[in-house]
Amino acid sequence: MGLKGFVEGGIASIIAGASTHPLDLIKVRMQLQGESNPALVQAYRPAVAALNTPNGYISLRIAPPPTRVGLVSIGTQIVKSEGATALFSGVSATILRQTLYSTTRMGLYEILKQKWSDHSDSDTAKLPITKKIVAGLIAGSVGAAVGNPADVAMVRMQADGRLPIEQRRNYKSVVDAISQMSKQEGIASLWRGSALTVNRAMIVTASQLATYDQAKEMILEKGVMSDGIGTHVTASFAAGFVASVASNPIDVIKTRVMNMKLEAGGVAPYSGALDCAMKTVRTEGVMALYKGFIPTISRQGPFTVVLFVTLEQVRKLFKDL
């Protein structure tokens, strides 16, 4: 297994990440809604204007409520205001992130699974669900630490289009984003929100990979389906759903912390992850932690299916190598 596991996981992750990038971008935009930034609120909330009339009375003019803000409406708005190519803003960062983060977590998970199994072949390895979860937690944490700079760059590039033109960062590529952050905010800014990234990656990896393996084993053991595309797709959907439910709250907080803009001499919107969580819940309610859940699961489902179906096919190609 060794290096081959990293290569297989990396190829599958890059294909899955690039193909579902637009859904991930929409998810980020939805998660940032509701932050106390007038420029952002204006785009999504009805406006109330107070006008002085000649007779001295105040007239209130309420703008018509906007169209329901959802997956399709935000996607349509992005295309109309920024162009269709905007849906792939930050895709270079996504590819780098998958190369660093997912390649590491997928490869390390397979190594741990093999070491903790009585079988030399990971395809026939049967581990208890607890060991799969522990392997996922370890693999996710290491992968996240490696890929955090690309993760920060990806969030910022995806969110840039929602800012007023004069406030946009206008990164040309993931390399430019990382370079500008290093120069303007210091090297440490590349690991902003790293604790959140690690926690989220641990939850996603443990729930996603362990659920996939467990669901696949159960389907095969009970003879529901044979080991083919149908089994892989079914197990993938189960893994995507579990990962979405488990990770969405921390994903919302991670997105907001990574995206916050620090002005020279100014006060940061959030002092940390806990402060961000408390302010979010206090001002927007508990369900704000599940903002973007529909695009999250809409993206996580296809991403997980593409990831594991591709992974199984790549494994077949590399089996004899």
PDB file of C-alpha atoms in Angstrom:
ATOM      1  CA  MET A   1       0.000   0.000   0.000  1.00  0.00           C
ATOM      2  CA  GLY A   2       2.351   2.813   1.186  1.00  0.00           C
ATOM      3  CA  LEU A   3       2.837   5.453  -1.500  1.00  0.00           C
ATOM      4  CA  LYS A   4       0.220   3.880  -3.775  1.00  0.00           C
ATOM      5  CA  GLY A   5      -2.530   4.674  -1.261  1.00  0.00           C
ATOM      6  CA  PHE A   6      -1.582   8.352  -1.297  1.00  0.00           C
ATOM      7  CA  VAL A   7      -1.521   8.483  -5.102  1.00  0.00           C
ATOM      8  CA  GLU A   8      -4.889   6.736  -5.438  1.00  0.00           C
ATOM      9  CA  GLY A   9      -6.511   8.953  -2.824  1.00  0.00           C
ATOM     10  CA  GLY A  10      -4.973  12.091  -4.308  1.00  0.00           C
ATOM     11  CA  ILE A  11      -6.194  11.421  -7.857  1.00  0.00           C
ATOM     12  CA  ALA A  12      -9.736  10.647  -6.666  1.00  0.00           C
ATOM     13  CA  SER A  13      -9.831  13.696  -4.369  1.00  0.00           C
ATOM     14  CA  ILE A  14      -8.642  16.160  -7.009  1.00  0.00           C
ATOM     15  CA  ILE A  15     -11.233  14.935  -9.519  1.00  0.00           C
ATOM     16  CA  ALA A  16     -14.005  15.063  -6.898  1.00  0.00           C
ATOM     17  CA  GLY A  17     -12.981  18.486  -5.578  1.00  0.00           C
ATOM     18  CA  ALA A  18     -12.696  20.166  -8.977  1.00  0.00           C
ATOM     19  CA  SER A  19     -15.958  18.720 -10.299  1.00  0.00           C
ATOM     20  CA  THR A  20     -18.019  19.855  -7.291  1.00  0.00           C
ATOM     21  CA  HIS A  21     -16.278  23.214  -6.731  1.00  0.00           C
ATOM     22  CA  PRO A  22     -19.276  25.412  -7.736  1.00  0.00           C
ATOM     23  CA  LEU A  23     -21.426  23.802  -5.031  1.00  0.00           C
ATOM     24  CA  ASP A  24     -18.675  24.373  -2.473  1.00  0.00           C
ATOM     25  CA  LEU A  25     -18.444  28.043  -3.492  1.00  0.00           C
ATOM     26  CA  ILE A  26     -22.220  28.518  -3.076  1.00  0.00           C
ATOM     27  CA  LYS A  27     -22.000  26.818   0.331  1.00  0.00           C
ATOM     28  CA  VAL A  28     -19.330  29.300   1.463  1.00  0.00           C
ATOM     29  CA  ARG A  29     -21.412  32.275   0.293  1.00  0.00           C
ATOM     30  CA  MET A  30     -24.464  30.963   2.176  1.00  0.00           C
ATOM     31  CA  GLN A  31     -22.472  30.363   5.358  1.00  0.00           C
ATOM     32  CA  LEU A  32     -21.269  33.971   5.346  1.00  0.00           C
ATOM     33  CA  GLN A  33     -24.784  35.413   5.180  1.00  0.00           C
ATOM     34  CA  GLY A  34     -25.903  37.246   8.271  1.00  0.00           C
ATOM     35  CA  GLU A  35     -22.510  38.551   9.350  1.00  0.00           C
ATOM     36  CA  SER A  36     -22.657  42.127  10.610  1.00  0.00           C
ATOM     37  CA  ASN A  37     -21.381  43.742   7.432  1.00  0.00           C
ATOM     38  CA  PRO A  38     -23.775  46.275   5.868  1.00  0.00           C
ATOM     39  CA  ALA A  39     -22.413  45.614   2.410  1.00  0.00           C
ATOM     40  CA  LEU A  40     -23.328  41.969   2.733  1.00  0.00           C
ATOM     41  CA  VAL A  41     -26.702  42.436   4.373  1.00  0.00           C
ATOM     42  CA  GLN A  42     -27.822  44.782   1.620  1.00  0.00           C
ATOM     43  CA  ALA A  43     -27.637  42.062  -1.013  1.00  0.00           C
ATOM     44  CA  TYR A  44     -29.847  39.614   0.813  1.00  0.00           C
ATOM     45  CA  ARG A  45     -32.217  41.510   3.127  1.00  0.00           C
ATOM     46  CA  PRO A  46     -35.097  43.942   2.526  1.00  0.00           C
ATOM     47  CA  ALA A  47     -34.229  47.600   3.034  1.00  0.00           C
ATOM     48  CA  VAL A  48     -36.207  50.132   5.079  1.00  0.00           C
ATOM     49  CA  ALA A  49     -35.756  53.787   4.130  1.00  0.00           C
ATOM     50  CA  ALA A  50     -36.924  56.769   6.239  1.00  0.00           C
ATOM     51  CA  LEU A  51     -37.703  59.841   4.153  1.00  0.00           C
ATOM     52  CA  ASN A  52     -38.570  63.372   5.356  1.00  0.00           C
ATOM     53  CA  THR A  53     -41.668  64.723   3.604  1.00  0.00           C
ATOM     54  CA  PRO A  54     -42.580  68.435   3.040  1.00  0.00           C
ATOM     55  CA  ASN A  55     -45.253  68.317   5.759  1.00  0.00           C
ATOM     56  CA  GLY A  56     -42.749  67.170   8.334  1.00  0.00           C
ATOM     57  CA  TYR A  57     -43.937  63.592   8.649  1.00  0.00           C
ATOM     58  CA  ILE A  58     -41.604  60.679   8.257  1.00  0.00           C
ATOM     59  CA  SER A  59     -42.447  58.245   5.496  1.00  0.00           C
ATOM     60  CA  LEU A  60     -41.197  54.690   5.695  1.00  0.00           C
ATOM     61  CA  ARG A  61     -40.482  52.958   2.436  1.00  0.00           C
ATOM     62  CA  ILE A  62     -39.966  49.228   2.649  1.00  0.00           C
ATOM     63  CA  ALA A  63     -38.320  47.586  -0.293  1.00  0.00           C
ATOM     64  CA  PRO A  64     -39.940  44.374  -1.509  1.00  0.00           C
ATOM     65  CA  PRO A  65     -38.484  41.274   0.108  1.00  0.00           C
ATOM     66  CA  PRO A  66     -35.823  39.530  -1.941  1.00  0.00           C
ATOM     67  CA  THR A  67     -36.266  36.193  -3.607  1.00  0.00           C
ATOM     68  CA  ARG A  68     -35.789  33.309  -1.206  1.00  0.00           C
ATOM     69  CA  VAL A  69     -32.072  32.847  -0.617  1.00  0.00           C
ATOM     70  CA  GLY A  70     -31.232  29.269  -1.455  1.00  0.00           C
ATOM     71  CA  LEU A  71     -28.852  27.107  -3.437  1.00  0.00           C
ATOM     72  CA  VAL A  72     -30.327  27.932  -6.843  1.00  0.00           C
ATOM     73  CA  SER A  73     -31.039  31.623  -6.151  1.00  0.00           C
ATOM     74  CA  ILE A  74     -27.505  32.332  -4.926  1.00  0.00           C
ATOM     75  CA  GLY A  75     -26.005  30.387  -7.808  1.00  0.00           C
ATOM     76  CA  THR A  76     -28.145  32.381 -10.245  1.00  0.00           C
ATOM     77  CA  GLN A  77     -27.213  35.650  -8.544  1.00  0.00           C
ATOM     78  CA  ILE A  78     -23.502  34.829  -8.803  1.00  0.00           C
ATOM     79  CA  VAL A  79     -23.800  34.051 -12.515  1.00  0.00           C
ATOM     80  CA  LYS A  80     -25.774  37.258 -13.191  1.00  0.00           C
ATOM     81  CA  SER A  81     -23.553  39.604 -11.203  1.00  0.00           C
ATOM     82  CA  GLU A  82     -20.131  38.002 -11.662  1.00  0.00           C
ATOM     83  CA  GLY A  83     -20.432  35.721 -14.684  1.00  0.00           C
ATOM     84  CA  ALA A  84     -20.539  31.939 -15.017  1.00  0.00           C
ATOM     85  CA  THR A  85     -16.773  31.621 -14.526  1.00  0.00           C
ATOM     86  CA  ALA A  86     -17.209  33.030 -11.002  1.00  0.00           C
ATOM     87  CA  LEU A  87     -18.594  29.642  -9.965  1.00  0.00           C
ATOM     88  CA  PHE A  88     -15.045  28.352 -10.337  1.00  0.00           C
ATOM     89  CA  SER A  89     -13.411  31.173  -8.360  1.00  0.00           C
ATOM     90  CA  GLY A  90     -10.695  29.624  -6.222  1.00  0.00           C
ATOM     91  CA  VAL A  91     -10.639  26.300  -8.074  1.00  0.00           C
ATOM     92  CA  SER A  92      -6.827  26.444  -8.147  1.00  0.00           C
ATOM     93  CA  ALA A  93      -6.882  26.611  -4.343  1.00  0.00           C
ATOM     94  CA  THR A  94      -9.299  23.680  -4.246  1.00  0.00           C
ATOM     95  CA  ILE A  95      -6.949  21.580  -6.371  1.00  0.00           C
ATOM     96  CA  LEU A  96      -3.969  22.492  -4.159  1.00  0.00           C
ATOM     97  CA  ARG A  97      -6.040  21.791  -1.033  1.00  0.00           C
ATOM     98  CA  GLN A  98      -7.063  18.365  -2.299  1.00  0.00           C
ATOM     99  CA  THR A  99      -3.472  17.643  -3.319  1.00  0.00           C
ATOM    100  CA  LEU A 100      -2.204  18.422   0.176  1.00  0.00           C
ATOM    101  CA  TYR A 101      -5.101  17.689   2.536  1.00  0.00           C
ATOM    102  CA  SER A 102      -7.026  14.851   0.924  1.00  0.00           C
ATOM    103  CA  THR A 103      -4.009  13.033  -0.460  1.00  0.00           C
ATOM    104  CA  THR A 104      -2.541  12.962   3.045  1.00  0.00           C
ATOM    105  CA  ARG A 105      -5.718  11.900   4.854  1.00  0.00           C
ATOM    106  CA  MET A 106      -6.709   9.225   2.315  1.00  0.00           C
ATOM    107  CA  GLY A 107      -3.249   7.690   2.186  1.00  0.00           C
ATOM    108  CA  LEU A 108      -2.694   7.784   5.937  1.00  0.00           C
ATOM    109  CA  TYR A 109      -6.138   6.284   6.605  1.00  0.00           C
ATOM    110  CA  GLU A 110      -5.338   3.316   4.353  1.00  0.00           C
ATOM    111  CA  ILE A 111      -1.963   2.793   6.049  1.00  0.00           C
ATOM    112  CA  LEU A 112      -3.527   2.808   9.523  1.00  0.00           C
ATOM    113  CA  LYS A 113      -6.342   0.535   8.381  1.00  0.00           C
ATOM    114  CA  GLN A 114      -3.821  -1.936   6.991  1.00  0.00           C
ATOM    115  CA  LYS A 115      -1.594  -1.848  10.076  1.00  0.00           C
ATOM    116  CA  TRP A 116      -4.501  -2.393  12.451  1.00  0.00           C
ATOM    117  CA  SER A 117      -5.971  -5.230  10.405  1.00  0.00           C
ATOM    118  CA  ASP A 118      -5.066  -8.890  10.471  1.00  0.00           C
ATOM    119  CA  HIS A 119      -5.052  -8.917   6.665  1.00  0.00           C
ATOM    120  CA  SER A 120      -2.255  -7.621   4.455  1.00  0.00           C
ATOM    121  CA  ASP A 121      -4.771  -6.597   1.775  1.00  0.00           C
ATOM    122  CA  SER A 122      -6.759  -3.506   2.804  1.00  0.00           C
ATOM    123  CA  ASP A 123      -9.607  -4.565   0.485  1.00  0.00           C
ATOM    124  CA  THR A 124     -10.285  -7.574   2.703  1.00  0.00           C
ATOM    125  CA  ALA A 125      -9.548  -5.795   5.976  1.00  0.00           C
ATOM    126  CA  LYS A 126     -12.383  -5.927   8.485  1.00  0.00           C
ATOM    127  CA  LEU A 127     -11.844  -3.450  11.294  1.00  0.00           C
ATOM    128  CA  PRO A 128     -14.255  -2.602  14.112  1.00  0.00           C
ATOM    129  CA  ILE A 129     -16.042   0.701  13.503  1.00  0.00           C
ATOM    130  CA  THR A 130     -14.249   2.248  16.492  1.00  0.00           C
ATOM    131  CA  LYS A 131     -10.829   1.613  14.938  1.00  0.00           C
ATOM    132  CA  LYS A 132     -12.000   3.038  11.620  1.00  0.00           C
ATOM    133  CA  ILE A 133     -13.157   6.191  13.404  1.00  0.00           C
ATOM    134  CA  VAL A 134      -9.839   6.542  15.263  1.00  0.00           C
ATOM    135  CA  ALA A 135      -7.932   6.057  11.987  1.00  0.00           C
ATOM    136  CA  GLY A 136     -10.092   8.750  10.401  1.00  0.00           C
ATOM    137  CA  LEU A 137      -9.523  11.162  13.291  1.00  0.00           C
ATOM    138  CA  ILE A 138      -5.749  10.760  13.068  1.00  0.00           C
ATOM    139  CA  ALA A 139      -5.612  10.941   9.268  1.00  0.00           C
ATOM    140  CA  GLY A 140      -7.918  13.974   9.157  1.00  0.00           C
ATOM    141  CA  SER A 141      -5.914  15.948  11.696  1.00  0.00           C
ATOM    142  CA  VAL A 142      -2.600  15.406   9.899  1.00  0.00           C
ATOM    143  CA  GLY A 143      -4.101  16.188   6.486  1.00  0.00           C
ATOM    144  CA  ALA A 144      -5.730  19.385   7.727  1.00  0.00           C
ATOM    145  CA  ALA A 145      -2.511  20.696   9.267  1.00  0.00           C
ATOM    146  CA  VAL A 146      -0.719  20.155   5.953  1.00  0.00           C
ATOM    147  CA  GLY A 147      -3.451  21.710   3.805  1.00  0.00           C
ATOM    148  CA  ASN A 148      -4.548  24.707   5.924  1.00  0.00           C
ATOM    149  CA  PRO A 149      -2.825  27.435   3.830  1.00  0.00           C
ATOM    150  CA  ALA A 150      -4.653  26.250   0.705  1.00  0.00           C
ATOM    151  CA  ASP A 151      -7.897  26.051   2.707  1.00  0.00           C
ATOM    152  CA  VAL A 152      -7.632  29.694   3.824  1.00  0.00           C
ATOM    153  CA  ALA A 153      -6.827  30.788   0.276  1.00  0.00           C
ATOM    154  CA  MET A 154      -9.772  28.782  -1.094  1.00  0.00           C
ATOM    155  CA  VAL A 155     -12.300  30.320   1.334  1.00  0.00           C
ATOM    156  CA  ARG A 156     -11.099  33.859   0.594  1.00  0.00           C
ATOM    157  CA  MET A 157     -11.104  33.390  -3.169  1.00  0.00           C
ATOM    158  CA  GLN A 158     -14.587  31.879  -3.064  1.00  0.00           C
ATOM    159  CA  ALA A 159     -15.943  34.675  -0.870  1.00  0.00           C
ATOM    160  CA  ASP A 160     -14.272  37.596  -2.661  1.00  0.00           C
ATOM    161  CA  GLY A 161     -17.048  38.191  -5.176  1.00  0.00           C
ATOM    162  CA  ARG A 162     -19.601  38.980  -2.479  1.00  0.00           C
ATOM    163  CA  LEU A 163     -17.622  41.985  -1.243  1.00  0.00           C
ATOM    164  CA  PRO A 164     -17.947  45.528  -2.635  1.00  0.00           C
ATOM    165  CA  ILE A 165     -15.477  46.082  -5.476  1.00  0.00           C
ATOM    166  CA  GLU A 166     -13.267  48.413  -3.409  1.00  0.00           C
ATOM    167  CA  GLN A 167     -12.959  45.806  -0.625  1.00  0.00           C
ATOM    168  CA  ARG A 168     -12.127  42.789  -2.782  1.00  0.00           C
ATOM    169  CA  ARG A 169      -8.756  41.138  -2.428  1.00  0.00           C
ATOM    170  CA  ASN A 170      -8.624  40.166  -6.129  1.00  0.00           C
ATOM    171  CA  TYR A 171      -6.215  37.267  -5.762  1.00  0.00           C
ATOM    172  CA  LYS A 172      -5.045  36.099  -9.194  1.00  0.00           C
ATOM    173  CA  SER A 173      -4.378  32.503  -8.124  1.00  0.00           C
ATOM    174  CA  VAL A 174      -3.794  30.369  -5.068  1.00  0.00           C
ATOM    175  CA  VAL A 175      -0.066  31.198  -5.239  1.00  0.00           C
ATOM    176  CA  ASP A 176      -0.860  34.923  -5.342  1.00  0.00           C
ATOM    177  CA  ALA A 177      -3.300  34.531  -2.441  1.00  0.00           C
ATOM    178  CA  ILE A 178      -0.781  32.742  -0.244  1.00  0.00           C
ATOM    179  CA  SER A 179       1.942  35.234  -1.224  1.00  0.00           C
ATOM    180  CA  GLN A 180      -0.203  38.291  -0.429  1.00  0.00           C
ATOM    181  CA  MET A 181      -1.394  36.865   2.878  1.00  0.00           C
ATOM    182  CA  SER A 182       2.194  36.128   3.907  1.00  0.00           C
ATOM    183  CA  LYS A 183       3.385  39.646   3.036  1.00  0.00           C
ATOM    184  CA  GLN A 184       0.424  41.625   4.375  1.00  0.00           C
ATOM    185  CA  GLU A 185      -0.674  39.563   7.372  1.00  0.00           C
ATOM    186  CA  GLY A 186       2.330  37.410   8.193  1.00  0.00           C
ATOM    187  CA  ILE A 187       3.047  33.712   7.739  1.00  0.00           C
ATOM    188  CA  ALA A 188       0.818  32.899  10.714  1.00  0.00           C
ATOM    189  CA  SER A 189      -2.231  34.040   8.730  1.00  0.00           C
ATOM    190  CA  LEU A 190      -1.838  30.936   6.541  1.00  0.00           C
ATOM    191  CA  TRP A 191      -2.794  28.853   9.566  1.00  0.00           C
ATOM    192  CA  ARG A 192      -5.665  31.098  10.664  1.00  0.00           C
ATOM    193  CA  GLY A 193      -8.500  28.899  11.836  1.00  0.00           C
ATOM    194  CA  SER A 194      -6.210  25.868  11.790  1.00  0.00           C
ATOM    195  CA  ALA A 195      -7.705  24.508  15.014  1.00  0.00           C
ATOM    196  CA  LEU A 196     -11.117  24.622  13.373  1.00  0.00           C
ATOM    197  CA  THR A 197      -9.769  23.116  10.169  1.00  0.00           C
ATOM    198  CA  VAL A 198      -8.195  20.252  12.081  1.00  0.00           C
ATOM    199  CA  ASN A 199     -11.353  19.633  14.132  1.00  0.00           C
ATOM    200  CA  ARG A 200     -13.544  19.713  11.029  1.00  0.00           C
ATOM    201  CA  ALA A 201     -11.174  17.456   9.090  1.00  0.00           C
ATOM    202  CA  MET A 202     -11.122  14.945  11.944  1.00  0.00           C
ATOM    203  CA  ILE A 203     -14.934  14.864  12.019  1.00  0.00           C
ATOM    204  CA  VAL A 204     -15.312  14.707   8.219  1.00  0.00           C
ATOM    205  CA  THR A 205     -12.641  12.076   7.683  1.00  0.00           C
ATOM    206  CA  ALA A 206     -13.770   9.869  10.554  1.00  0.00           C
ATOM    207  CA  SER A 207     -17.451  10.052   9.601  1.00  0.00           C
ATOM    208  CA  GLN A 208     -16.939   9.923   5.826  1.00  0.00           C
ATOM    209  CA  LEU A 209     -14.317   7.174   5.458  1.00  0.00           C
ATOM    210  CA  ALA A 210     -15.515   5.030   8.356  1.00  0.00           C
ATOM    211  CA  THR A 211     -19.150   5.237   7.228  1.00  0.00           C
ATOM    212  CA  TYR A 212     -18.225   4.343   3.645  1.00  0.00           C
ATOM    213  CA  ASP A 213     -16.199   1.307   4.698  1.00  0.00           C
ATOM    214  CA  GLN A 214     -18.830   0.176   7.183  1.00  0.00           C
ATOM    215  CA  ALA A 215     -21.757   0.652   4.780  1.00  0.00           C
ATOM    216  CA  LYS A 216     -19.901  -1.129   1.979  1.00  0.00           C
ATOM    217  CA  GLU A 217     -19.058  -4.072   4.251  1.00  0.00           C
ATOM    218  CA  MET A 218     -22.676  -4.365   5.453  1.00  0.00           C
ATOM    219  CA  ILE A 219     -24.075  -4.294   1.897  1.00  0.00           C
ATOM    220  CA  LEU A 220     -21.661  -7.002   0.750  1.00  0.00           C
ATOM    221  CA  GLU A 221     -22.050  -9.171   3.856  1.00  0.00           C
ATOM    222  CA  LYS A 222     -25.855  -9.146   3.619  1.00  0.00           C
ATOM    223  CA  GLY A 223     -25.722  -9.811  -0.111  1.00  0.00           C
ATOM    224  CA  VAL A 224     -27.839  -6.780  -0.973  1.00  0.00           C
ATOM    225  CA  MET A 225     -25.608  -5.964  -3.938  1.00  0.00           C
ATOM    226  CA  SER A 226     -22.366  -7.190  -5.434  1.00  0.00           C
ATOM    227  CA  ASP A 227     -19.124  -5.237  -5.218  1.00  0.00           C
ATOM    228  CA  GLY A 228     -19.764  -2.775  -8.039  1.00  0.00           C
ATOM    229  CA  ILE A 229     -20.844   0.771  -8.869  1.00  0.00           C
ATOM    230  CA  GLY A 230     -24.236   0.342  -7.166  1.00  0.00           C
ATOM    231  CA  THR A 231     -22.640  -0.607  -3.863  1.00  0.00           C
ATOM    232  CA  HIS A 232     -20.062   2.163  -4.113  1.00  0.00           C
ATOM    233  CA  VAL A 233     -22.699   4.841  -4.865  1.00  0.00           C
ATOM    234  CA  THR A 234     -25.009   3.683  -2.057  1.00  0.00           C
ATOM    235  CA  ALA A 235     -22.220   3.567   0.529  1.00  0.00           C
ATOM    236  CA  SER A 236     -20.978   6.963  -0.714  1.00  0.00           C
ATOM    237  CA  PHE A 237     -24.360   8.637  -0.221  1.00  0.00           C
ATOM    238  CA  ALA A 238     -24.544   7.293   3.327  1.00  0.00           C
ATOM    239  CA  ALA A 239     -21.033   8.583   4.019  1.00  0.00           C
ATOM    240  CA  GLY A 240     -21.800  12.001   2.521  1.00  0.00           C
ATOM    241  CA  PHE A 241     -24.949  12.453   4.614  1.00  0.00           C
ATOM    242  CA  VAL A 242     -23.286  11.488   7.899  1.00  0.00           C
ATOM    243  CA  ALA A 243     -20.282  13.731   7.177  1.00  0.00           C
ATOM    244  CA  SER A 244     -22.537  16.707   6.324  1.00  0.00           C
ATOM    245  CA  VAL A 245     -24.602  16.478   9.494  1.00  0.00           C
ATOM    246  CA  ALA A 246     -21.537  16.041  11.703  1.00  0.00           C
ATOM    247  CA  SER A 247     -19.365  18.782  10.190  1.00  0.00           C
ATOM    248  CA  ASN A 248     -21.689  21.649   9.172  1.00  0.00           C
ATOM    249  CA  PRO A 249     -21.614  23.651  12.469  1.00  0.00           C
ATOM    250  CA  ILE A 250     -17.826  23.701  12.674  1.00  0.00           C
ATOM    251  CA  ASP A 251     -17.641  24.391   8.931  1.00  0.00           C
ATOM    252  CA  VAL A 252     -19.731  27.569   9.339  1.00  0.00           C
ATOM    253  CA  ILE A 253     -17.462  28.845  12.116  1.00  0.00           C
ATOM    254  CA  LYS A 254     -14.320  27.893  10.171  1.00  0.00           C
ATOM    255  CA  THR A 255     -15.506  29.764   7.099  1.00  0.00           C
ATOM    256  CA  ARG A 256     -16.259  32.951   9.055  1.00  0.00           C
ATOM    257  CA  VAL A 257     -12.987  32.945  10.991  1.00  0.00           C
ATOM    258  CA  MET A 258     -10.911  32.338   7.852  1.00  0.00           C
ATOM    259  CA  ASN A 259     -12.736  34.999   5.866  1.00  0.00           C
ATOM    260  CA  MET A 260     -12.608  37.820   8.435  1.00  0.00           C
ATOM    261  CA  LYS A 261     -10.724  40.874   7.245  1.00  0.00           C
ATOM    262  CA  LEU A 262      -8.321  42.556   9.643  1.00  0.00           C
ATOM    263  CA  GLU A 263      -7.868  46.290   9.150  1.00  0.00           C
ATOM    264  CA  ALA A 264      -4.655  47.960  10.315  1.00  0.00           C
ATOM    265  CA  GLY A 265      -5.184  49.030  13.902  1.00  0.00           C
ATOM    266  CA  GLY A 266      -8.712  47.677  13.869  1.00  0.00           C
ATOM    267  CA  VAL A 267     -10.374  45.099  16.083  1.00  0.00           C
ATOM    268  CA  ALA A 268     -10.906  41.624  14.680  1.00  0.00           C
ATOM    269  CA  PRO A 269     -14.590  40.668  14.256  1.00  0.00           C
ATOM    270  CA  TYR A 270     -13.911  37.473  16.202  1.00  0.00           C
ATOM    271  CA  SER A 271     -11.247  36.741  18.804  1.00  0.00           C
ATOM    272  CA  GLY A 272     -11.403  33.051  18.031  1.00  0.00           C
ATOM    273  CA  ALA A 273     -13.583  30.088  17.178  1.00  0.00           C
ATOM    274  CA  LEU A 274     -15.557  30.110  20.444  1.00  0.00           C
ATOM    275  CA  ASP A 275     -16.195  33.846  20.177  1.00  0.00           C
ATOM    276  CA  CYS A 276     -17.364  33.418  16.586  1.00  0.00           C
ATOM    277  CA  ALA A 277     -19.705  30.569  17.583  1.00  0.00           C
ATOM    278  CA  MET A 278     -21.189  32.555  20.470  1.00  0.00           C
ATOM    279  CA  LYS A 279     -21.710  35.710  18.401  1.00  0.00           C
ATOM    280  CA  THR A 280     -23.248  33.709  15.567  1.00  0.00           C
ATOM    281  CA  VAL A 281     -25.711  31.931  17.866  1.00  0.00           C
ATOM    282  CA  ARG A 282     -26.490  35.117  19.826  1.00  0.00           C
ATOM    283  CA  THR A 283     -27.257  37.259  16.777  1.00  0.00           C
ATOM    284  CA  GLU A 284     -28.635  34.680  14.343  1.00  0.00           C
ATOM    285  CA  GLY A 285     -29.842  31.761  16.438  1.00  0.00           C
ATOM    286  CA  VAL A 286     -28.639  28.178  16.863  1.00  0.00           C
ATOM    287  CA  MET A 287     -29.806  27.129  13.407  1.00  0.00           C
ATOM    288  CA  ALA A 288     -27.295  29.592  11.921  1.00  0.00           C
ATOM    289  CA  LEU A 289     -24.742  26.843  12.551  1.00  0.00           C
ATOM    290  CA  TYR A 290     -26.532  24.875   9.851  1.00  0.00           C
ATOM    291  CA  LYS A 291     -26.474  27.675   7.293  1.00  0.00           C
ATOM    292  CA  GLY A 292     -25.502  26.303   3.945  1.00  0.00           C
ATOM    293  CA  PHE A 293     -26.558  22.770   4.934  1.00  0.00           C
ATOM    294  CA  ILE A 294     -28.473  22.184   1.693  1.00  0.00           C
ATOM    295  CA  PRO A 295     -25.493  23.117  -0.502  1.00  0.00           C
ATOM    296  CA  THR A 296     -23.231  21.289   1.951  1.00  0.00           C
ATOM    297  CA  ILE A 297     -25.092  18.029   1.508  1.00  0.00           C
ATOM    298  CA  SER A 298     -25.722  18.832  -2.168  1.00  0.00           C
ATOM    299  CA  ARG A 299     -21.979  19.135  -2.570  1.00  0.00           C
ATOM    300  CA  GLN A 300     -20.927  16.491  -0.044  1.00  0.00           C
ATOM    301  CA  GLY A 301     -23.177  13.879  -1.661  1.00  0.00           C
ATOM    302  CA  PRO A 302     -21.817  14.238  -5.223  1.00  0.00           C
ATOM    303  CA  PHE A 303     -18.284  14.850  -3.902  1.00  0.00           C
ATOM    304  CA  THR A 304     -18.343  11.669  -1.851  1.00  0.00           C
ATOM    305  CA  VAL A 305     -19.836   9.638  -4.693  1.00  0.00           C
ATOM    306  CA  VAL A 306     -17.272  10.926  -7.212  1.00  0.00           C
ATOM    307  CA  LEU A 307     -14.499  10.462  -4.636  1.00  0.00           C
ATOM    308  CA  PHE A 308     -15.184   6.824  -3.801  1.00  0.00           C
ATOM    309  CA  VAL A 309     -16.360   5.673  -7.226  1.00  0.00           C
ATOM    310  CA  THR A 310     -13.215   7.204  -8.746  1.00  0.00           C
ATOM    311  CA  LEU A 311     -11.094   5.758  -5.941  1.00  0.00           C
ATOM    312  CA  GLU A 312     -12.434   2.242  -6.552  1.00  0.00           C
ATOM    313  CA  GLN A 313     -11.718   2.554 -10.300  1.00  0.00           C
ATOM    314  CA  VAL A 314      -8.219   3.927  -9.706  1.00  0.00           C
ATOM    315  CA  ARG A 315      -7.547   1.063  -7.298  1.00  0.00           C
ATOM    316  CA  LYS A 316      -8.473  -1.417 -10.024  1.00  0.00           C
ATOM    317  CA  LEU A 317      -6.054   0.263 -12.432  1.00  0.00           C
ATOM    318  CA  PHE A 318      -3.247   0.319  -9.862  1.00  0.00           C
ATOM    319  CA  LYS A 319      -3.978  -3.121  -8.396  1.00  0.00           C
ATOM    320  CA  ASP A 320      -1.195  -4.895 -10.220  1.00  0.00           C
ATOM    321  CA  LEU A 321       1.379  -2.127  -9.814  1.00  0.00           C
TER     322      LEU A 321
END
